[in-house]
Short mmCIF file of N, CA and C in Angstrom, two decimals:
data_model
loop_
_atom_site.label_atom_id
_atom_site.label_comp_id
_atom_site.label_asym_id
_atom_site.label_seq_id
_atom_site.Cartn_x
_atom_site.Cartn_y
_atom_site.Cartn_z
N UNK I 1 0.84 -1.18 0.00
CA UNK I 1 0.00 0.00 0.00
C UNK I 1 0.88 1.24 0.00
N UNK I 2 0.63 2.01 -0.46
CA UNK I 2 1.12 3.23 -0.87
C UNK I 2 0.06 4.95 0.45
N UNK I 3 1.15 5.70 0.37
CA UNK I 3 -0.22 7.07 0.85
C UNK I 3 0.44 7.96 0.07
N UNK I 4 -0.45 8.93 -0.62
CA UNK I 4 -0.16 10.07 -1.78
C UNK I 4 -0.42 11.13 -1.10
N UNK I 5 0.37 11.81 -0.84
CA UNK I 5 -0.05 13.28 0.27
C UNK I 5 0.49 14.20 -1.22
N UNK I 6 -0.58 15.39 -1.14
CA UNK I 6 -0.10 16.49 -2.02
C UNK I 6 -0.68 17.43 -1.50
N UNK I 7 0.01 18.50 -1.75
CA UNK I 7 -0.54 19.92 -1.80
C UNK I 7 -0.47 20.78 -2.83
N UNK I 8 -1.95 21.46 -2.77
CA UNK I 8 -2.52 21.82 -4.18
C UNK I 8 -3.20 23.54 -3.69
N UNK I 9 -3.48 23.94 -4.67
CA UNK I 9 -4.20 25.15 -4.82
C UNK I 9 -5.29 24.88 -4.56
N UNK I 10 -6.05 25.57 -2.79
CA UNK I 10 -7.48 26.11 -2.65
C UNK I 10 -8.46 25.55 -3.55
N UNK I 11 -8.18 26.47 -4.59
CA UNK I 11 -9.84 26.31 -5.60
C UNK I 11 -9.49 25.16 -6.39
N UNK I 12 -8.59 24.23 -6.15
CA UNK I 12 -8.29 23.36 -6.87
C UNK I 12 -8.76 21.73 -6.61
N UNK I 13 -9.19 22.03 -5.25
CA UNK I 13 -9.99 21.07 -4.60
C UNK I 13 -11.01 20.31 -5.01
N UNK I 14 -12.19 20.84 -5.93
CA UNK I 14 -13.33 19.92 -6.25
C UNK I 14 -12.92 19.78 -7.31
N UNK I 15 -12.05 20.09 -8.14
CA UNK I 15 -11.37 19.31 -9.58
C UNK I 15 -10.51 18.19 -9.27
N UNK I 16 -9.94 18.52 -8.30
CA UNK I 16 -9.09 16.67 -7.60
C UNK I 16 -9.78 15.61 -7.30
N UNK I 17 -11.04 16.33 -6.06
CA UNK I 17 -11.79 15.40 -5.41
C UNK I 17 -12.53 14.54 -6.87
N UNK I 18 -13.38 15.29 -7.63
CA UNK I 18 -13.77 14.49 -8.60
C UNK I 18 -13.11 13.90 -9.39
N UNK I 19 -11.88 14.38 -9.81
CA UNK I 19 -11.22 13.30 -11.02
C UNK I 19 -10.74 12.24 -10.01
N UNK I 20 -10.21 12.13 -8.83
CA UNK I 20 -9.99 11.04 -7.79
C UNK I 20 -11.38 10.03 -8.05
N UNK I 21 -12.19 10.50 -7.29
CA UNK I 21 -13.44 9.92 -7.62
C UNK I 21 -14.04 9.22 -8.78
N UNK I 22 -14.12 9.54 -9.68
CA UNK I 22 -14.67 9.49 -11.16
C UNK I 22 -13.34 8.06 -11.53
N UNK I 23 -12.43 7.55 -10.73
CA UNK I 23 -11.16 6.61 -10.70
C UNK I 23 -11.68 5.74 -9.95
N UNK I 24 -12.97 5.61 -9.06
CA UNK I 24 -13.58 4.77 -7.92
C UNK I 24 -12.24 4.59 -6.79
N UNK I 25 -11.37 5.67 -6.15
CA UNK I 25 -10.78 6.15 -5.65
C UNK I 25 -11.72 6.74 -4.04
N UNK I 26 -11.67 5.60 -3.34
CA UNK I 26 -12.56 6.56 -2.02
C UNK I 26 -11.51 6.94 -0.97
N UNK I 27 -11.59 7.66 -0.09
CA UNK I 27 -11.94 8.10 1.32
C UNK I 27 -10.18 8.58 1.39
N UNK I 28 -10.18 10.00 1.67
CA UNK I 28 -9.11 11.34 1.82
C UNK I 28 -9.35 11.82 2.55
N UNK I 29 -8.21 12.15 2.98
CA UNK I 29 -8.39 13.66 4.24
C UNK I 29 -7.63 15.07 3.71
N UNK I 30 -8.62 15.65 4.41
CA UNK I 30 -8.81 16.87 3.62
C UNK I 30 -7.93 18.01 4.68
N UNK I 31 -7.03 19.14 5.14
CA UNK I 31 -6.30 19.64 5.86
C UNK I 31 -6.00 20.86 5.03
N UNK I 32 -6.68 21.68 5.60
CA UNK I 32 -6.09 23.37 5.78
C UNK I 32 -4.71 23.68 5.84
N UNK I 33 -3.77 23.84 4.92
CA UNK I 33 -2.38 24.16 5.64
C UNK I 33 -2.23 25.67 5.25
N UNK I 34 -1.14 25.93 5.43
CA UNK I 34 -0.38 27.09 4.87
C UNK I 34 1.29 27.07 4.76
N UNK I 35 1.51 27.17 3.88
CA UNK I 35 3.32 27.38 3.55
C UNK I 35 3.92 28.14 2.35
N UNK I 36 5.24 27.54 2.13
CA UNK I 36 5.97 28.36 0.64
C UNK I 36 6.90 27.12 0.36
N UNK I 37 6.96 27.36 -0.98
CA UNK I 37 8.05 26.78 -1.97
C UNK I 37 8.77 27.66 -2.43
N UNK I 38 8.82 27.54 -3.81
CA UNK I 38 9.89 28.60 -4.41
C UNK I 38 9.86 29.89 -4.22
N UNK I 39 8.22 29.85 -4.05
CA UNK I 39 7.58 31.31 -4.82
C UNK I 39 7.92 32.19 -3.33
N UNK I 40 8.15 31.73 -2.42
CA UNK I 40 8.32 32.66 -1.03
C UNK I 40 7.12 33.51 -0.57
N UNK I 41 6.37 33.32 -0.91
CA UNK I 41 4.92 34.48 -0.80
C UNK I 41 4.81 35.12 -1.54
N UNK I 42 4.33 35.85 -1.11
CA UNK I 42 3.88 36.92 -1.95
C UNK I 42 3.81 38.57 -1.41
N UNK I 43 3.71 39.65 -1.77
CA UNK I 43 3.47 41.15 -1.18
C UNK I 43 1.62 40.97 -1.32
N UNK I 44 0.85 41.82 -0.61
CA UNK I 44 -0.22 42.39 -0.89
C UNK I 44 -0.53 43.65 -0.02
N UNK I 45 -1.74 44.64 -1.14
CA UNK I 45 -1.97 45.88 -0.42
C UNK I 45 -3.05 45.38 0.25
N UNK I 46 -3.20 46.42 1.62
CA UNK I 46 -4.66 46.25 2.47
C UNK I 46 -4.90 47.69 3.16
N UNK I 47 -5.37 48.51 3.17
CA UNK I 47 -5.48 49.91 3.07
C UNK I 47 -4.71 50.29 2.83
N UNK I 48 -4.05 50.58 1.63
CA UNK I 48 -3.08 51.43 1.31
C UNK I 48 -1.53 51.26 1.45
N UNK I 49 -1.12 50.41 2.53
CA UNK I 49 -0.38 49.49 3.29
C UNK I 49 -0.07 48.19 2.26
N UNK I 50 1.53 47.77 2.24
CA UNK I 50 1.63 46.55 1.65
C UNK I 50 2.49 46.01 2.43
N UNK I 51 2.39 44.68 2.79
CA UNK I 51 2.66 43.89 3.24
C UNK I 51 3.30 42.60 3.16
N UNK I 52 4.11 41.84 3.35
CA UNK I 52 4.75 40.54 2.78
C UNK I 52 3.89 39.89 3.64
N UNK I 53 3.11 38.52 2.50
CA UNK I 53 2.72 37.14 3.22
C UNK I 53 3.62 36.46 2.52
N UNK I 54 3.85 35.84 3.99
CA UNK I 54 5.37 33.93 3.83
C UNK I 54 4.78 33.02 3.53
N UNK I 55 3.01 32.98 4.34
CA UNK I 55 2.55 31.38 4.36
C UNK I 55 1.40 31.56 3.41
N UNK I 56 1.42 30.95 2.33
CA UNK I 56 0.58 31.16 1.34
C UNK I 56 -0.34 30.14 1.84
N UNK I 57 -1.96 30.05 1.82
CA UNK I 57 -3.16 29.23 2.39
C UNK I 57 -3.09 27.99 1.08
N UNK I 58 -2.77 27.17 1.58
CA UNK I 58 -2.72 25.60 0.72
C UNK I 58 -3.90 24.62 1.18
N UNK I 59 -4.13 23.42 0.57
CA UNK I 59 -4.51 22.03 1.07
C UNK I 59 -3.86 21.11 0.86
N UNK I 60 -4.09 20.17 1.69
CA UNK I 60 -3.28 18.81 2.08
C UNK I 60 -4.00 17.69 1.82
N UNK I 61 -4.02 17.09 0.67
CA UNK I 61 -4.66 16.02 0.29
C UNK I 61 -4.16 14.19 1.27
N UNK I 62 -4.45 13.66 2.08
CA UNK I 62 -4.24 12.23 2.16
C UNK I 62 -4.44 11.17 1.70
N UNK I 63 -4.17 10.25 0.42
CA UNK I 63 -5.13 9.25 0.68
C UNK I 63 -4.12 7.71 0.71
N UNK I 64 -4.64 6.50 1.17
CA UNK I 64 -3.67 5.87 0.63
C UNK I 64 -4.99 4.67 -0.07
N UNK I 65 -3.47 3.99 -1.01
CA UNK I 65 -4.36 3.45 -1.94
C UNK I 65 -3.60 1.81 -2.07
N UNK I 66 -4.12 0.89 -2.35
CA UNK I 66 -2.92 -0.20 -3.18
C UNK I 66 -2.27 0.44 -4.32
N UNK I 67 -0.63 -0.87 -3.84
CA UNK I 67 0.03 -0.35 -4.76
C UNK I 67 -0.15 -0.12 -6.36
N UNK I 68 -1.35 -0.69 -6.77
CA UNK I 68 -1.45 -0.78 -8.46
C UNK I 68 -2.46 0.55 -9.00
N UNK I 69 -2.31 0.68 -8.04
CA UNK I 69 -3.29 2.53 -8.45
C UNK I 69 -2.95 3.57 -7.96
N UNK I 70 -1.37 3.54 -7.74
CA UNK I 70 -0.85 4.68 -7.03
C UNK I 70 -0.63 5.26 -8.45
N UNK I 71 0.11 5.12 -9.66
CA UNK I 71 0.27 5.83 -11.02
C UNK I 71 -0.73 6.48 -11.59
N UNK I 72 -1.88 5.71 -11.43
CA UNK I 72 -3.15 6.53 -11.89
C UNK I 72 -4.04 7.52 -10.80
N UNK I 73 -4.01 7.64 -9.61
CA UNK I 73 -4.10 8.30 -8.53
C UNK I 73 -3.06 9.38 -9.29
N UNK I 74 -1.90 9.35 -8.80
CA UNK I 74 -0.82 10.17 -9.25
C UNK I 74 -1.28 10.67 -10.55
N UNK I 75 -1.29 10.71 -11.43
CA UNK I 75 -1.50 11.08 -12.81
C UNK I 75 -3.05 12.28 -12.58
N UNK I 76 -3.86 11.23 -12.09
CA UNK I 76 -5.06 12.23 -11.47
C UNK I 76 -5.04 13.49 -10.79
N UNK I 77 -4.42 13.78 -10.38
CA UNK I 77 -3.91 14.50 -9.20
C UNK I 77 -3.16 15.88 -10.20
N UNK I 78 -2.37 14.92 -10.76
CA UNK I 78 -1.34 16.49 -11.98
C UNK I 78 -2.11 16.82 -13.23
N UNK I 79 -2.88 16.49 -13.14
CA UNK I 79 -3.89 16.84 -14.39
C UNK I 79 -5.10 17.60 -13.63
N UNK I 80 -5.94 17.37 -12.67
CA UNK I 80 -6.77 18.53 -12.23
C UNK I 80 -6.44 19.33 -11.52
N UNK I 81 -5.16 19.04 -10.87
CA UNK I 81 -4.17 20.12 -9.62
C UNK I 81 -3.45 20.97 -11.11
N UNK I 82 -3.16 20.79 -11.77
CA UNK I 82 -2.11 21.58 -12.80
C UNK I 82 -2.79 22.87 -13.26
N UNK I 83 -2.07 24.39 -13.23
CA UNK I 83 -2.45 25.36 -13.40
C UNK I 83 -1.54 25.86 -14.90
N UNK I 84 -0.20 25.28 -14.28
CA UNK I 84 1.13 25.61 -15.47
C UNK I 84 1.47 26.68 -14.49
N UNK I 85 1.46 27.35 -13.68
CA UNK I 85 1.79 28.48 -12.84
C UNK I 85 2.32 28.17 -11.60
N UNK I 86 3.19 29.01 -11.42
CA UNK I 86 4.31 28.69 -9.46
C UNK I 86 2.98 28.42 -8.86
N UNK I 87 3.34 27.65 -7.78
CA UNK I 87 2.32 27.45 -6.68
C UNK I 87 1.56 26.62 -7.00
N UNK I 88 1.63 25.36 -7.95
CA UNK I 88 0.84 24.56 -8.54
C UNK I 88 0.26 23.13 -6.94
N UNK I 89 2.17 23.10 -6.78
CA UNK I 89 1.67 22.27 -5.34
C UNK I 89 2.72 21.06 -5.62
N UNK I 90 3.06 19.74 -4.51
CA UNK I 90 3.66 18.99 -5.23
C UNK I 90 2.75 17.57 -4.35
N UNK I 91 3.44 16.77 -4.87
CA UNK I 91 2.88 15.21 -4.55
C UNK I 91 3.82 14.12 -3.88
N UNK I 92 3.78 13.40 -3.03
CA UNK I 92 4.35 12.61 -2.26
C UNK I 92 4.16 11.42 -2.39
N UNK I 93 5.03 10.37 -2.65
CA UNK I 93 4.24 9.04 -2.46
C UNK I 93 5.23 8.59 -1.22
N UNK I 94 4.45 7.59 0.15
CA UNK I 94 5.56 6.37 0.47
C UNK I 94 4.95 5.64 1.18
N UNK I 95 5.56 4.64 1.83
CA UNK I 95 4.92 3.31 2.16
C UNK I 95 4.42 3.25 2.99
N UNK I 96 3.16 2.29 2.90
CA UNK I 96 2.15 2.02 4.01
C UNK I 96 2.46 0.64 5.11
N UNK I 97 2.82 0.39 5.94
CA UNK I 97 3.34 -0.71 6.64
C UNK I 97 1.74 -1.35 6.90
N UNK I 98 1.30 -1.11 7.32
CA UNK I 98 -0.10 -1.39 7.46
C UNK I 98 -1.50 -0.61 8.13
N UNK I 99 -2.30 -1.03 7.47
CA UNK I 99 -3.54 -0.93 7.82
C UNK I 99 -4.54 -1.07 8.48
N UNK I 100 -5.32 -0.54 9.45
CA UNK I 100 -6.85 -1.64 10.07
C UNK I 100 -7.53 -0.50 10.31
N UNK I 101 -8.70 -1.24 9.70
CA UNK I 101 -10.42 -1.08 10.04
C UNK I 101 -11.04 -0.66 11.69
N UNK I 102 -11.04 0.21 12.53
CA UNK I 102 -11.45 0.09 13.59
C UNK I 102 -12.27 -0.59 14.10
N UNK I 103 -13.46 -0.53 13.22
CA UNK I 103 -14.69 -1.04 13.27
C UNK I 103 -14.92 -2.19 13.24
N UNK I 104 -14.01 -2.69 12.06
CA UNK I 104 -14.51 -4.20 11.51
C UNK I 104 -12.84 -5.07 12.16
N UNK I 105 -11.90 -4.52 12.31
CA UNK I 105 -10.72 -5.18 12.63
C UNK I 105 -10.43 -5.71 11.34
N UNK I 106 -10.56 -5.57 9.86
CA UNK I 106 -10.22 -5.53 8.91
C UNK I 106 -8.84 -4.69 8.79
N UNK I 107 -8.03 -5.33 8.06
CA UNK I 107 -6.75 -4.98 7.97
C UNK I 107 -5.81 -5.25 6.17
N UNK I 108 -4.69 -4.70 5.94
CA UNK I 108 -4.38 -4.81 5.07
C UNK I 108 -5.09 -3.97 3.73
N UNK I 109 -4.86 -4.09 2.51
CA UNK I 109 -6.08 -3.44 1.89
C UNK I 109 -7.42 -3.68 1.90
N UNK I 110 -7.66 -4.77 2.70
CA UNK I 110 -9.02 -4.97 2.53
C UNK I 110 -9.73 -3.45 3.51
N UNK I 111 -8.50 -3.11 4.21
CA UNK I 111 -9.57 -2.39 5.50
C UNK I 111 -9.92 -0.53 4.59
N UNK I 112 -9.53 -1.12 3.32
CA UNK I 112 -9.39 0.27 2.35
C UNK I 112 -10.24 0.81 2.21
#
């Protein structure tokens, strides 16, 4: 098993969630972050006043998946996250040692 953590652009969210989905791809966690990459922030005015922001407002995608649908997960992900513009976001893959079901004590991928 694999977990794909990325971070993506805000409004970029219900174009992931569905192309994930529309893959029969279930159950992510969803996380508010804020940070920087290259782009370092950004300046903005607010009465008249400009200001440097460092932590640009991101999301944090979780999901994990078996290993035979981590490429197409992945692929999903850079095609509705992709703007072509800094701040696009990046993607993570690494290994899942294991799994379980709270509920059911299901484990492994089955508890997926």
């Amino acid at each position: 098993m694999k977990k794909v953590e990325c971070i993506i652009k805000p409004f970029k969210l219900e174009d992931v969630k569905s192309a994930i989905c529309e893959r029969g791809i279930t159950g992510m966690t969803v996380s508010e972050v804020r940070g920087f990459g290259r782009q370092k922030g950004h300046t903005e005015l607010y009465r008249g006043a400009e200001y440097q922001v460092d932590f640009i407002p991101k999301i944090k995608l979780e999901l994990v998946t078996s290993d035979d649908r981590v490429s197409e997960l992945v692929e999903a992900i850079k095609t509705a996250a992709g703007t072509g513009r800094i701040g696009d976001g990046k993607i993570f893959v690494s290994n899942i040692e294991q799994s379980i079901r709270i509920r059911t004590g299901e484990s492994g991928e089955e508890s997926l």
